[in-house]
Each structure stands twice: as structure tokens, then as C-alpha cells.
């Protein structure tokens, strides 16, 4: 169950002194990527760094990393047990996410990191991570409509909740591709709490990356470059307070070598599961804004999708394109209509499925594949072969057959991403010589 508020997490960490300072990141889309870039920049600057992002991908502990390496299961469970014993002893009744947040923060203490890069779980003002009262810098990424039942029904209301992480005298970096109404809300909140300086990233700087040909050679689109610039500006501000500066080699290292987070525009082979030789695109897009960006990326020529002559078509501009086969799952209770309207084009094929139980998040339930398929079919001309499968593996196998070597994209939920990554790991473990 999701229970926003700072009372329980404050009690849970009442006697814990943080030995590190934070880069605190809120937003709807891009905040995980910003955290990944920021932690890589800090590591390249010789700063011992922890990273806490959510949700986890494969195992509960993979949301916590030290110097870009996931913590061990044994360390995670040792600290988690300590936190849970405290919760029980003091009858705090903390939520699962509050226990996880406390575990991450105490692991940062245990590992003696200098900086912790922390992603907000939901919202900001009442999120458990907002127990951090003295961050080095805060970041507000791209804001869109999501979790309206908790954060409000307008983008301005959601922006106000996200901007709740701003602190007096603490600098804040803002994604300047946000709408004017969102930026106005952030400016108002910054003025009210005394957050300063407020830095909106300079979009002209994106051209510098393109001139270096860094973006084209590493498949970085404008959105990813914006996320990188947000991270870089945040790290520059954080390092200044630590008496250090960011050098150009560290910047290029982060831009060129930081691995994208799993399930974020990830090219992946599912050959061990389905026999498909071509890569698929795996993305956790689960709201209208991220869906629109994913569809744009799918349609870009530089993706270089393998050509399937049998399915080629001409788009409205007269250029050859191919229908996309989608494997989709979604969280139960979520309004997916608008998200699907961005993802799916007439003639696309959709295979819906159900993700499995989410470890540590028992309240998260999957939407019925049949309900999701019915919603996808409304007002869209789907290929007649669109279907649903309860099993993720069966959905991938069907989609592989239907795609016939053409574009295949998995989207709709990071929990679906996790199921696929686990299935691939299980196959690898069964077939490896050490197994």
C-alpha cells in the first residue's frame, strides 16, 4: 500500500546521522537517467557515490548501488534486517518503501560514501526520500501527468508536489523543456522556500554535444542529452560545495560510457527465450509523456531496425516504414488510454500480457491482459493478429512470430521489464558452465 508522509520515515531514522550529502532528484520522466548520469560523473570525479533509484529491476537490492556497482544481497539483507527490527521494536509500522529508503540511506552510511544520488519514489513533498533536509542540490526533471490519484489532477498540482523537495539556500536544477506553467510553479515554490540559485538548463548547449558527434555515435536523442545536462549541472553545483570541480574528461566519460538504466530505451536480445535473431527495444514507458517519447524514438531512422520486406509500408510522407509489434503490460487501475494512443499506430500489432508479483511491493497488481487489449483496440486499427497471453514468455514467443523479424518493442511497465530481465538471467544461469 502506498502511504505518503514523512512521520514514519522520520521516526525510523530519528537516531541515524547521515555521513553523506545528497543530490535529490524529482520529476515524472528522466529522473532515473539523471541519477545514473550524476553518479557516473561523481565517480569519474573521484567522489565515493551511492545511488538509490526505484523500482528495482530484477532483485530488490539492485535499486541501490555504490560507485555504480549494485550492492550485494548479503549487505542489503543485513542492513534491511536492522531497519526492520527497529521498525518492529518502536511499532512504527513503516511502509515497504519507507523501509527500503531507510535501508538505502544506512547502506550509504555503512559504505562511507561522500554523496548519495537519490531518486524520489513518488511526488516529492511527502515522499519518504524527502526526509533529506540538507542536500547539496535538488533536481526537477520533466514533469507530466502520472499518479494523479496521489499527486493531483493537473500538471501544476503535480509540479507543486515535485517541487516540494526544494530547500532553503539549496541550489536547484530544472529541466527547461518543461512547460511554462510547470516552470512558473517551480519558481514560485523556490521563492517561497528560499531555494537558490534556481538554474534552468541552457538548451543551446545540446548543440555542443551534437557538434562533437557524441549523441549520434551513441544513439543519444535530445531527451537523453537534456537529462545528461541536468545531471552535469547538478554535479557541478554539488562539487563546488565540496571544493572540487568537474573536468572535461569526466564529462565525456559519463556521456560516452555510462550504461543506461535497464529498461530505458534498451536494445536487448531475446534469442535465448524466443529464437529471435534481431534485437528488441525494451522500455518502461508507462505514462503519456514517456510513451510519446518512446514512439518518437521507435520511428527515428537511426534506430536502424532490421528490414522486414513482408511488412514494409509507406507512411503519410511517402517513406518506407514498418508496423511495430508491441508487447504490453500495465499496472491495474491505471488509465492507459492516452498512453496507448501515443504508442500505437494503425496497422501495429499488440500482444498484451501480465507481469508477475513484484517482490517487496505486494500492493502492485497487473492489469488483465484482456482488458488492456480491449483498451488498445478502442479507436485504433490494430492488426487482426493482435492477441493476449497470460504468460510473459508466451507473449514474447507470439510477438516474435508475428513480428517476423520486424520491429518489436516491449513497453507499459518497468515491472514487465523486470520479468523479462529475470527470465533472461534464469536461462543464462541454467546454460552456463558453472551452473
Coordinates of N, CA and C in Angstrom, one line a residue, residues 1-3 55-56 60 80 84 94-100 331-332 355-366 415:
X1 N 0.8 -1.2 0.0 CA 0.0 0.0 0.0 C 0.9 1.2 0.0
X2 N 0.5 2.2 -0.8 CA 1.2 3.5 -0.9 C 0.7 4.4 0.2
X3 N 1.6 4.9 1.1 CA 1.2 5.8 2.2 C 2.2 6.9 2.2
X55 N 11.6 1.8 -9.2 CA 11.6 0.5 -8.5 C 12.9 -0.3 -8.9
X56 N 13.1 -1.4 -8.3 CA 14.2 -2.3 -8.6 C 13.8 -3.0 -10.0
X60 N 15.4 -7.0 -5.4 CA 15.1 -5.8 -4.6 C 16.3 -4.9 -4.3
X80 N 18.9 -4.3 6.0 CA 17.4 -4.3 6.0 C 16.9 -4.9 7.3
X84 N 14.3 -3.2 9.9 CA 13.0 -3.9 10.2 C 12.9 -4.1 11.7
X94 N 6.2 1.2 9.4 CA 6.6 1.9 8.2 C 6.2 1.1 7.0
X95 N 6.0 1.8 5.9 CA 5.6 1.2 4.6 C 6.9 0.5 4.0
X96 N 6.6 -0.4 3.0 CA 7.7 -1.1 2.4 C 8.7 -0.1 1.8
X97 N 8.2 1.0 1.1 CA 9.1 1.9 0.5 C 9.9 2.7 1.6
X98 N 9.3 3.0 2.7 CA 10.0 3.7 3.8 C 11.1 2.8 4.3
X99 N 10.8 1.5 4.5 CA 11.9 0.6 4.9 C 13.0 0.5 3.9
X100 N 12.7 0.5 2.7 CA 13.7 0.4 1.6 C 14.5 1.7 1.6
X331 N 0.0 -1.6 -15.0 CA -0.5 -1.7 -13.6 C -2.0 -1.6 -13.6
X332 N -2.6 -2.5 -12.8 CA -4.0 -2.5 -12.6 C -4.5 -1.1 -12.1
X355 N 2.4 -8.9 -15.9 CA 3.6 -9.1 -15.2 C 3.3 -9.9 -13.9
X356 N 4.4 -10.5 -13.3 CA 4.2 -11.3 -12.1 C 4.2 -10.5 -10.8
X357 N 4.0 -11.1 -9.7 CA 4.1 -10.4 -8.4 C 5.4 -9.7 -8.2
X358 N 5.3 -8.5 -7.6 CA 6.5 -7.6 -7.5 C 7.1 -7.8 -6.1
X359 N 8.3 -8.3 -6.0 CA 8.9 -8.5 -4.7 C 9.0 -7.2 -3.9
X360 N 8.5 -7.2 -2.7 CA 8.6 -6.1 -1.8 C 7.5 -5.0 -2.1
X361 N 6.6 -5.3 -3.1 CA 5.6 -4.3 -3.4 C 4.3 -5.1 -3.7
X362 N 3.7 -5.7 -2.6 CA 2.6 -6.6 -2.8 C 1.3 -5.9 -3.2
X363 N 1.3 -4.5 -3.1 CA 0.1 -3.8 -3.5 C 0.0 -3.6 -5.0
X364 N 1.1 -3.8 -5.7 CA 1.2 -3.6 -7.2 C 0.6 -4.8 -7.9
X365 N -0.5 -4.6 -8.6 CA -1.1 -5.7 -9.3 C -1.1 -5.4 -10.8
X366 N -1.1 -6.4 -11.6 CA -1.1 -6.3 -13.0 C -2.5 -6.1 -13.6
X415 N 7.8 -3.2 -14.4 CA 7.7 -4.5 -13.8 C 7.7 -5.6 -14.9

